[in-house]
Amino acid sequence: MRLLLTLILSIASTVVLAQADTTVWIDQLFSSWNNATPGGSILVARGEKILYQKAFGLANLESNVPNTINTIFEAGSVSKQFTAYSILLLESEGKLKLTDDVRKYVPELPVYEAPITIQHLLNHTSGLKDWGSVGSLTGFPRGSRDYTIPLGLHIMTKQKTTNFKPGNEYSYSNSNYTMLTVIVERVSKQTLEDFTAERIFKPLGMKNTRWRSNFRDVIPNRAQAYSKNKDVYELNMPFEHIYGHGGLLTTTSDLLKWNQQLEKHDAIYNKRIQRGKLNDGKEIAYASGIQHGEVNGVAEINHSGSTAGYRAWLAYYPSEKLTVALLSNDGGFGNFDIGRKIAEIYFGSVKPTIMSPEPVKEAEVTFDPKLYVGEYYSEDAECTFKVTANGSKLEYINDAQQTAELLPKSLNVFTSNDATFEFKNKQLFVSINRANNIPFKKIR
């Protein structure tokens, strides 16, 4: 009996020490957050048992309000899985089919090379150009203009082409989930906000979760979001009304309740986690608002989030019944990297050796700036670019009267910031992140 008691005490002591070490290791990941910085809320749980739950930094730098484990943050694209779940609920009730042509519900969308289905939207294989990327060409990117669901839909319906034939490729685009939001609202005859409150949040007891459907609303216990400008923190809030692709206001405790749906395998579990397929039959990692990954051989279901100065990460490891939930009001927070490092504390880390390729020296491009001078208008983006020659430099001015240099990449192809400009047959084609070949006609 004494030997058995000693063994039990030894095992218990080892478990306590291991848990203490884990806590210290996780704490160290957030050592840069303090009472003079923004921070975040972190939760790790196995099943319903919370293994780690802490908050760091300030929710409001002006009034020195600290973040707590009950602080509300915006979850960025972690929100997409709630929109996807709403669609799957409607599908389970026979109110729509995932194979339906989107134009059945949104007839104002142009007819493209091939029909876009609801399944394409769920998997980001539709080819729809991102409304935020297209909107930024006007000189008013997200954060500088009040984007709304009707405005996002308007931008999408102006696009005469898609990035690729629907189903041929995977390309992440917020337009997919804005379109799904529109479909939920038209089919259910409710706003997405009301539908999810009634069908998801209330049944699951997610009492601190809602959508940022009106950015002017005062939300008690919400953290303000910040980003650094050089060495100084500045407010960086999502001043827009569009939601469904993002815009979920929540806590880490509520996200744990949500992740337990994955553990309980509800009626639509299999469709939630089913990987998308391309037209050639190839499977992709993205499913319905969530994607598949792996940490040291342990299967992972995850999604990250980033809107204005908010950052989020939500992951679930089915074989371990482990949830990792991170919410932050620090725009410089590496949500993906830190989320994975927490998982590595539990599962270990196996990192492949990656050989860096030799840099390729690009040939110098000579060009005559005067050949490209003119004014170009896009019906798709509803904006004008004025291209001018400034000595040997080529520049353009957008509708916001911002000027940027066009740097030559090859004959008739230039780059500026994150965009590519190709001049062809008195037209200009602009490609930016998540939106390719937006046409501009030369008007003078």
Coordinates of C-alpha atoms in Angstrom, one line a residue:
M1 CA 0.0 0.0 0.0
R2 CA 2.8 2.4 0.9
L3 CA 4.5 1.6 -2.4
L4 CA 1.3 2.2 -4.3
L5 CA 0.6 5.5 -2.5
T6 CA 4.2 6.6 -3.2
L7 CA 3.7 5.8 -6.9
I8 CA 0.4 7.6 -7.1
L9 CA 1.9 10.7 -5.4
S10 CA 4.9 10.6 -7.8
I11 CA 2.7 10.4 -10.9
A12 CA 0.5 13.2 -9.6
S13 CA 3.6 15.4 -8.8
T14 CA 4.9 14.8 -12.3
V15 CA 1.6 15.8 -13.9
V16 CA 1.4 19.0 -11.8
L17 CA 5.0 19.9 -12.7
A18 CA 4.3 19.2 -16.4
Q19 CA 1.2 21.4 -16.3
A20 CA 3.2 24.2 -14.6
D21 CA 5.9 24.0 -17.3
T22 CA 3.3 24.2 -20.0
T23 CA 1.8 27.3 -18.4
V24 CA 5.2 28.9 -18.2
W25 CA 6.0 28.1 -21.8
I26 CA 2.7 29.5 -23.0
D27 CA 3.1 32.6 -20.8
Q28 CA 6.5 33.3 -22.5
L29 CA 4.8 33.5 -25.9
F30 CA 3.0 36.6 -24.7
S31 CA 5.8 38.3 -22.7
S32 CA 5.8 41.3 -25.0
W33 CA 2.3 42.3 -23.9
N34 CA 2.1 44.5 -20.7
N35 CA 0.2 47.3 -19.1
A36 CA 1.3 49.7 -21.8
T37 CA 0.4 47.7 -24.8
P38 CA -2.7 46.1 -26.4
G39 CA -2.8 42.3 -25.9
G40 CA -5.3 39.5 -26.0
S41 CA -7.2 36.6 -24.5
I42 CA -6.0 33.0 -24.8
L43 CA -7.8 29.7 -24.0
V44 CA -6.6 26.1 -24.3
A45 CA -9.1 23.3 -23.4
R46 CA -9.4 19.6 -23.7
G47 CA -13.0 18.8 -24.2
E48 CA -14.8 21.1 -21.7
K49 CA -11.9 21.1 -19.3
I50 CA -9.9 24.4 -19.5
L51 CA -6.1 23.8 -19.4
Y52 CA -5.1 27.4 -19.8
Q53 CA -7.0 30.7 -19.8
K54 CA -5.4 34.1 -19.4
A55 CA -5.6 37.6 -20.7
F56 CA -2.7 40.1 -21.3
G57 CA -2.3 43.8 -22.1
L58 CA -4.9 46.5 -22.3
A59 CA -8.3 46.6 -23.9
N60 CA -8.2 50.4 -24.0
L61 CA -4.9 52.3 -24.0
E62 CA -6.6 55.7 -23.3
S63 CA -8.3 54.7 -20.1
N64 CA -5.9 51.8 -19.0
V65 CA -8.6 49.2 -19.0
P66 CA -7.0 45.7 -19.0
N67 CA -8.0 42.8 -21.2
T68 CA -9.7 40.0 -19.2
I69 CA -10.8 36.5 -20.1
N70 CA -14.3 37.9 -20.7
T71 CA -13.2 40.8 -23.0
I72 CA -14.9 40.9 -26.4
F73 CA -12.8 41.0 -29.6
E74 CA -13.6 40.9 -33.3
A75 CA -12.7 37.5 -34.8
G76 CA -11.9 38.5 -38.4
S77 CA -12.3 35.5 -40.8
V78 CA -12.8 33.1 -38.0
S79 CA -16.3 34.4 -38.5
K80 CA -16.7 32.7 -41.8
Q81 CA -17.5 29.3 -40.3
F82 CA -20.7 30.8 -38.7
T83 CA -21.9 32.0 -42.1
A84 CA -21.0 28.6 -43.6
Y85 CA -22.9 26.8 -40.8
S86 CA -26.0 29.0 -41.5
I87 CA -25.9 27.8 -45.2
L88 CA -25.6 24.2 -44.1
L89 CA -28.5 24.6 -41.7
L90 CA -30.7 25.9 -44.5
E91 CA -29.5 23.0 -46.8
S92 CA -30.3 20.4 -44.1
E93 CA -33.9 21.8 -44.0
G94 CA -34.2 21.5 -47.8
K95 CA -34.4 25.3 -48.4
L96 CA -31.4 25.3 -50.8
K97 CA -28.9 22.9 -52.4
L98 CA -25.1 23.3 -52.3
T99 CA -25.2 22.5 -56.1
D100 CA -27.5 25.4 -56.8
D101 CA -26.4 28.1 -59.2
V102 CA -25.8 31.2 -57.1
R103 CA -27.8 33.2 -59.7
K104 CA -31.0 31.3 -58.5
Y105 CA -30.8 33.5 -55.4
V106 CA -28.7 36.5 -56.7
P107 CA -29.9 36.9 -60.3
E108 CA -28.1 40.3 -60.6
L109 CA -24.8 38.5 -60.7
P110 CA -23.4 38.3 -64.3
V111 CA -23.4 35.1 -66.3
Y112 CA -19.9 33.8 -66.3
E113 CA -17.9 31.1 -68.2
A114 CA -19.5 28.5 -66.0
P115 CA -22.1 28.6 -63.2
I116 CA -21.0 29.4 -59.7
T117 CA -22.5 27.1 -57.1
I118 CA -23.0 27.6 -53.4
Q119 CA -20.4 24.9 -52.9
H120 CA -17.9 27.0 -54.8
L121 CA -18.6 29.9 -52.5
L122 CA -18.1 27.7 -49.4
N123 CA -14.7 26.4 -50.7
H124 CA -13.4 29.7 -52.2
T125 CA -13.3 28.1 -55.6
S126 CA -15.8 30.4 -57.3
G127 CA -13.2 32.8 -58.8
L128 CA -15.1 35.8 -57.6
K129 CA -12.9 38.9 -57.3
D130 CA -12.6 40.3 -53.8
W131 CA -14.8 43.3 -53.4
G132 CA -12.3 44.9 -51.0
S133 CA -9.5 44.6 -53.4
V134 CA -11.5 46.0 -56.3
G135 CA -12.8 48.8 -54.1
S136 CA -9.3 49.8 -53.1
L137 CA -8.5 50.8 -56.7
T138 CA -10.7 53.9 -56.1
G139 CA -8.1 55.1 -53.6
F140 CA -10.4 54.3 -50.7
P141 CA -9.4 50.9 -49.3
R142 CA -11.1 49.2 -46.4
G143 CA -10.8 51.4 -43.3
S144 CA -11.2 54.6 -45.2
R145 CA -14.8 54.0 -46.5
D146 CA -17.9 52.6 -45.0
Y147 CA -18.3 49.3 -46.9
T148 CA -21.8 47.8 -46.6
I149 CA -23.3 44.5 -47.8
P150 CA -25.2 46.3 -50.6
L151 CA -22.0 48.0 -51.7
G152 CA -20.0 44.8 -51.6
L153 CA -22.7 43.1 -53.7
H154 CA -22.7 46.1 -56.1
I155 CA -19.0 45.8 -56.6
M156 CA -19.3 42.0 -57.3
T157 CA -22.1 42.4 -59.8
K158 CA -20.0 44.9 -61.8
Q159 CA -17.3 42.4 -62.5
K160 CA -17.7 41.0 -66.0
T161 CA -15.2 38.2 -65.5
T162 CA -14.0 35.9 -62.7
N163 CA -10.4 35.3 -61.7
F164 CA -10.6 31.8 -63.2
K165 CA -13.3 29.4 -64.4
P166 CA -15.4 28.5 -61.4
G167 CA -14.1 25.3 -59.8
N168 CA -10.8 25.3 -61.5
E169 CA -8.7 26.8 -58.7
Y170 CA -8.8 27.7 -55.0
S171 CA -8.4 31.5 -54.3
Y172 CA -9.4 33.0 -51.0
S173 CA -11.8 35.9 -51.5
N174 CA -14.2 37.6 -49.0
S175 CA -16.7 38.0 -51.9
N176 CA -17.6 34.3 -51.4
Y177 CA -18.8 34.8 -47.9
T178 CA -20.5 38.2 -48.6
M179 CA -22.4 36.3 -51.3
L180 CA -23.3 33.6 -48.8
T181 CA -24.5 36.2 -46.4
V182 CA -26.8 37.6 -49.1
I183 CA -28.1 34.1 -49.8
V184 CA -28.8 33.3 -46.1
E185 CA -30.8 36.6 -45.8
R186 CA -32.8 36.1 -49.0
V187 CA -33.6 32.4 -48.2
S188 CA -34.3 32.8 -44.5
K189 CA -36.0 36.2 -44.8
Q190 CA -33.9 37.2 -41.8
T191 CA -30.7 39.2 -41.4
L192 CA -27.7 37.0 -40.8
E193 CA -27.5 38.7 -37.4
D194 CA -31.0 37.5 -36.4
F195 CA -30.7 34.1 -38.0
T196 CA -27.4 33.2 -36.2
A197 CA -28.7 34.6 -32.9
E198 CA -31.8 32.4 -33.0
R199 CA -30.2 29.3 -34.5
I200 CA -26.6 29.2 -33.2
F201 CA -25.7 31.7 -30.5
K202 CA -28.7 31.2 -28.1
P203 CA -28.9 27.4 -28.4
L204 CA -25.2 27.1 -27.7
G205 CA -25.2 29.6 -24.8
M206 CA -22.8 32.0 -26.6
K207 CA -24.1 34.9 -24.6
N208 CA -21.2 37.3 -25.5
T209 CA -21.3 36.7 -29.2
R210 CA -22.9 38.9 -31.9
W211 CA -22.1 40.5 -35.2
R212 CA -20.7 44.0 -35.8
S213 CA -23.6 44.8 -38.1
N214 CA -23.4 48.5 -37.1
F215 CA -19.9 49.8 -36.2
R216 CA -21.5 52.8 -34.3
D217 CA -23.0 50.5 -31.7
V218 CA -21.5 50.7 -28.2
I219 CA -20.5 47.2 -27.2
P220 CA -19.8 46.9 -23.4
N221 CA -16.6 45.1 -22.6
R222 CA -15.2 45.3 -26.1
A223 CA -11.5 45.9 -26.6
Q224 CA -10.4 48.7 -29.0
A225 CA -8.1 47.6 -31.8
Y226 CA -4.7 49.1 -32.4
S227 CA -1.8 48.9 -34.9
K228 CA 1.7 50.4 -34.7
N229 CA 2.7 53.4 -36.8
K230 CA 6.5 53.3 -36.4
D231 CA 6.8 53.0 -32.6
V232 CA 3.4 54.5 -31.7
Y233 CA 0.1 52.6 -31.3
E234 CA -2.8 54.1 -33.2
L235 CA -6.5 53.1 -33.1
N236 CA -7.3 50.8 -36.0
M237 CA -11.0 49.9 -35.8
P238 CA -13.2 48.3 -38.6
F239 CA -15.4 51.2 -39.4
E240 CA -17.6 49.4 -41.9
H241 CA -21.0 47.8 -41.8
I242 CA -20.3 44.8 -44.0
Y243 CA -20.1 41.5 -42.1
G244 CA -20.5 37.7 -42.6
H245 CA -17.0 37.3 -44.1
G246 CA -15.8 38.7 -40.8
G247 CA -17.2 41.0 -38.1
L248 CA -18.0 38.4 -35.4
L249 CA -17.7 39.9 -31.9
T250 CA -17.0 37.2 -29.3
T251 CA -14.9 35.8 -26.4
T252 CA -12.5 32.9 -26.2
S253 CA -15.0 31.1 -23.8
D254 CA -17.8 31.4 -26.4
L255 CA -15.5 30.1 -29.1
L256 CA -14.8 27.0 -26.9
K257 CA -18.6 26.4 -26.8
W258 CA -18.6 26.7 -30.6
N259 CA -15.7 24.3 -31.1
Q260 CA -17.4 21.7 -29.0
Q261 CA -19.8 21.3 -31.9
L262 CA -16.9 19.7 -33.7
E263 CA -16.5 17.3 -30.8
K264 CA -20.1 16.4 -30.6
H265 CA -20.5 15.6 -34.3
D266 CA -23.8 17.3 -34.9
A267 CA -26.0 16.5 -37.9
I268 CA -24.1 18.6 -40.4
Y269 CA -20.6 17.9 -39.0
N270 CA -19.4 15.9 -42.1
K271 CA -20.4 18.6 -44.5
R272 CA -18.6 21.2 -42.4
I273 CA -15.3 19.4 -42.5
Q274 CA -15.5 18.0 -46.1
R275 CA -12.6 19.3 -48.1
G276 CA -13.4 21.1 -51.3
K277 CA -12.8 19.6 -54.7
L278 CA -11.6 21.2 -57.9
N279 CA -13.0 20.4 -61.3
D280 CA -10.1 18.0 -61.9
G281 CA -11.0 16.1 -58.7
K282 CA -8.1 17.4 -56.7
E283 CA -8.9 18.0 -53.0
I284 CA -8.0 21.2 -51.3
A285 CA -7.4 22.0 -47.6
Y286 CA -10.4 24.4 -47.3
A287 CA -13.8 23.0 -46.3
S288 CA -16.8 25.2 -45.2
G289 CA -15.4 28.2 -43.4
I290 CA -12.6 26.0 -41.8
Q291 CA -9.5 24.4 -43.2
H292 CA -7.4 21.3 -42.5
G293 CA -3.9 21.4 -41.3
E294 CA -1.5 19.3 -39.2
V295 CA 0.9 19.8 -36.3
N296 CA 3.5 17.1 -35.9
G297 CA 1.2 14.5 -37.4
V298 CA -1.8 15.6 -35.4
A299 CA -4.8 16.6 -37.6
E300 CA -6.0 20.1 -37.2
I301 CA -9.1 22.1 -38.1
N302 CA -8.4 25.8 -38.1
H303 CA -9.0 29.3 -39.3
S304 CA -7.2 32.6 -38.7
G305 CA -8.7 36.1 -38.6
S306 CA -7.5 39.6 -39.3
T307 CA -9.7 42.7 -39.6
A308 CA -8.2 46.2 -38.9
G309 CA -6.2 45.8 -35.7
Y310 CA -8.0 42.7 -34.5
R311 CA -6.4 39.2 -34.8
A312 CA -7.8 35.8 -34.1
W313 CA -7.0 32.1 -34.3
L314 CA -9.3 29.1 -33.6
A315 CA -8.0 25.5 -33.9
Y316 CA -9.4 22.1 -33.0
Y317 CA -7.4 18.8 -32.8
P318 CA -10.0 16.0 -33.1
S319 CA -7.8 13.1 -31.9
E320 CA -6.9 15.1 -28.8
K321 CA -10.2 17.0 -28.3
L322 CA -8.0 20.0 -27.9
T323 CA -9.1 23.6 -28.6
V324 CA -6.8 26.6 -29.0
A325 CA -8.5 30.0 -29.1
L326 CA -6.7 33.3 -29.4
L327 CA -8.3 36.8 -29.7
S328 CA -6.2 40.0 -29.8
N329 CA -6.5 43.7 -30.3
D330 CA -2.9 44.1 -31.4
G331 CA -2.5 44.4 -35.1
G332 CA 1.1 43.2 -35.0
F333 CA 0.2 39.9 -33.3
G334 CA 1.2 36.8 -35.3
N335 CA -2.0 34.8 -34.7
F336 CA -1.1 31.9 -37.0
D337 CA 2.5 31.5 -35.7
I338 CA 1.6 31.8 -32.0
G339 CA -1.4 29.5 -32.4
R340 CA 0.8 26.9 -33.9
K341 CA 3.5 27.3 -31.3
I342 CA 0.9 26.6 -28.6
A343 CA 0.0 23.4 -30.4
E344 CA 3.6 22.5 -30.7
I345 CA 4.0 22.8 -26.9
Y346 CA 1.5 20.0 -26.6
F347 CA 2.4 17.9 -29.7
G348 CA 6.0 18.8 -30.5
S349 CA 7.5 20.5 -33.5
V350 CA 8.7 18.9 -36.8
K351 CA 9.9 21.6 -39.2
P352 CA 11.2 20.6 -42.7
T353 CA 14.5 22.0 -43.9
I354 CA 13.8 24.5 -46.7
M355 CA 16.6 25.4 -49.1
S356 CA 16.5 29.0 -50.2
P357 CA 16.8 29.3 -53.9
E358 CA 19.4 31.5 -55.5
P359 CA 18.0 35.0 -56.2
V360 CA 17.3 35.6 -59.9
K361 CA 18.7 38.8 -61.2
E362 CA 16.1 40.5 -63.3
A363 CA 17.0 42.1 -66.6
E364 CA 16.8 45.9 -66.9
V365 CA 13.7 47.1 -68.8
T366 CA 13.9 50.2 -70.9
F367 CA 10.7 51.9 -71.9
D368 CA 9.3 55.2 -73.2
P369 CA 6.9 56.6 -70.6
K370 CA 5.1 58.7 -73.2
L371 CA 3.7 55.6 -74.8
Y372 CA 1.5 54.9 -71.8
V373 CA 0.3 58.4 -70.9
G374 CA -3.4 58.8 -70.8
E375 CA -6.6 58.5 -68.8
Y376 CA -8.1 55.1 -68.2
Y377 CA -11.6 54.3 -66.8
S378 CA -12.9 51.0 -65.4
E379 CA -16.6 50.2 -65.5
D380 CA -15.9 47.2 -63.2
A381 CA -14.1 49.2 -60.5
E382 CA -15.9 52.5 -61.3
C383 CA -12.8 54.6 -61.0
T384 CA -10.2 56.4 -63.2
F385 CA -6.4 56.2 -63.3
K386 CA -4.5 59.1 -64.9
V387 CA -1.1 57.9 -66.1
T388 CA 1.5 60.6 -66.5
A389 CA 5.2 60.9 -67.4
N390 CA 7.5 62.6 -64.9
G391 CA 10.8 62.7 -66.7
S392 CA 11.9 59.1 -67.1
K393 CA 9.3 57.9 -64.6
L394 CA 5.8 56.7 -65.2
E395 CA 3.3 57.5 -62.5
Y396 CA -0.5 57.2 -62.0
I397 CA -3.0 59.2 -60.0
N398 CA -6.2 57.6 -58.6
D399 CA -9.6 59.1 -57.7
A400 CA -8.3 59.9 -54.2
Q401 CA -5.6 62.0 -55.9
Q402 CA -2.9 59.7 -54.6
T403 CA 0.2 59.4 -56.9
A404 CA 2.4 56.3 -57.2
E405 CA 5.2 55.3 -59.5
L406 CA 4.8 52.5 -62.0
L407 CA 8.0 50.3 -62.0
P408 CA 8.8 48.4 -65.2
K409 CA 8.8 44.6 -64.8
S410 CA 8.8 43.6 -68.5
L411 CA 7.6 45.0 -71.8
N412 CA 4.3 46.8 -71.2
V413 CA 4.0 45.4 -67.6
F414 CA 4.6 47.5 -64.5
T415 CA 4.2 47.1 -60.8
S416 CA 3.2 49.5 -58.1
N417 CA 2.9 48.5 -54.4
D418 CA 1.0 45.2 -54.6
A419 CA -0.6 45.7 -58.0
T420 CA 0.4 44.7 -61.5
F421 CA -0.4 47.0 -64.5
E422 CA -0.4 45.6 -68.0
F423 CA -0.9 47.9 -71.0
K424 CA -2.4 46.1 -74.0
N425 CA -4.3 47.4 -77.1
K426 CA -5.2 50.8 -75.6
Q427 CA -6.4 49.1 -72.5
L428 CA -5.0 48.7 -69.0
F429 CA -5.4 45.5 -67.0
V430 CA -4.8 45.8 -63.3
S431 CA -4.3 42.8 -61.0
I432 CA -4.2 43.0 -57.2
N433 CA -4.4 40.5 -54.4
R434 CA -7.6 38.4 -54.9
A435 CA -8.7 40.3 -58.0
N436 CA -7.1 39.7 -61.5
N437 CA -7.3 41.5 -64.8
I438 CA -9.6 44.4 -63.9
P439 CA -10.1 46.2 -67.3
F440 CA -9.6 49.9 -67.8
K441 CA -10.3 51.5 -71.2
K442 CA -8.3 54.4 -72.4
I443 CA -10.7 57.4 -72.7
R444 CA -8.2 60.1 -73.6

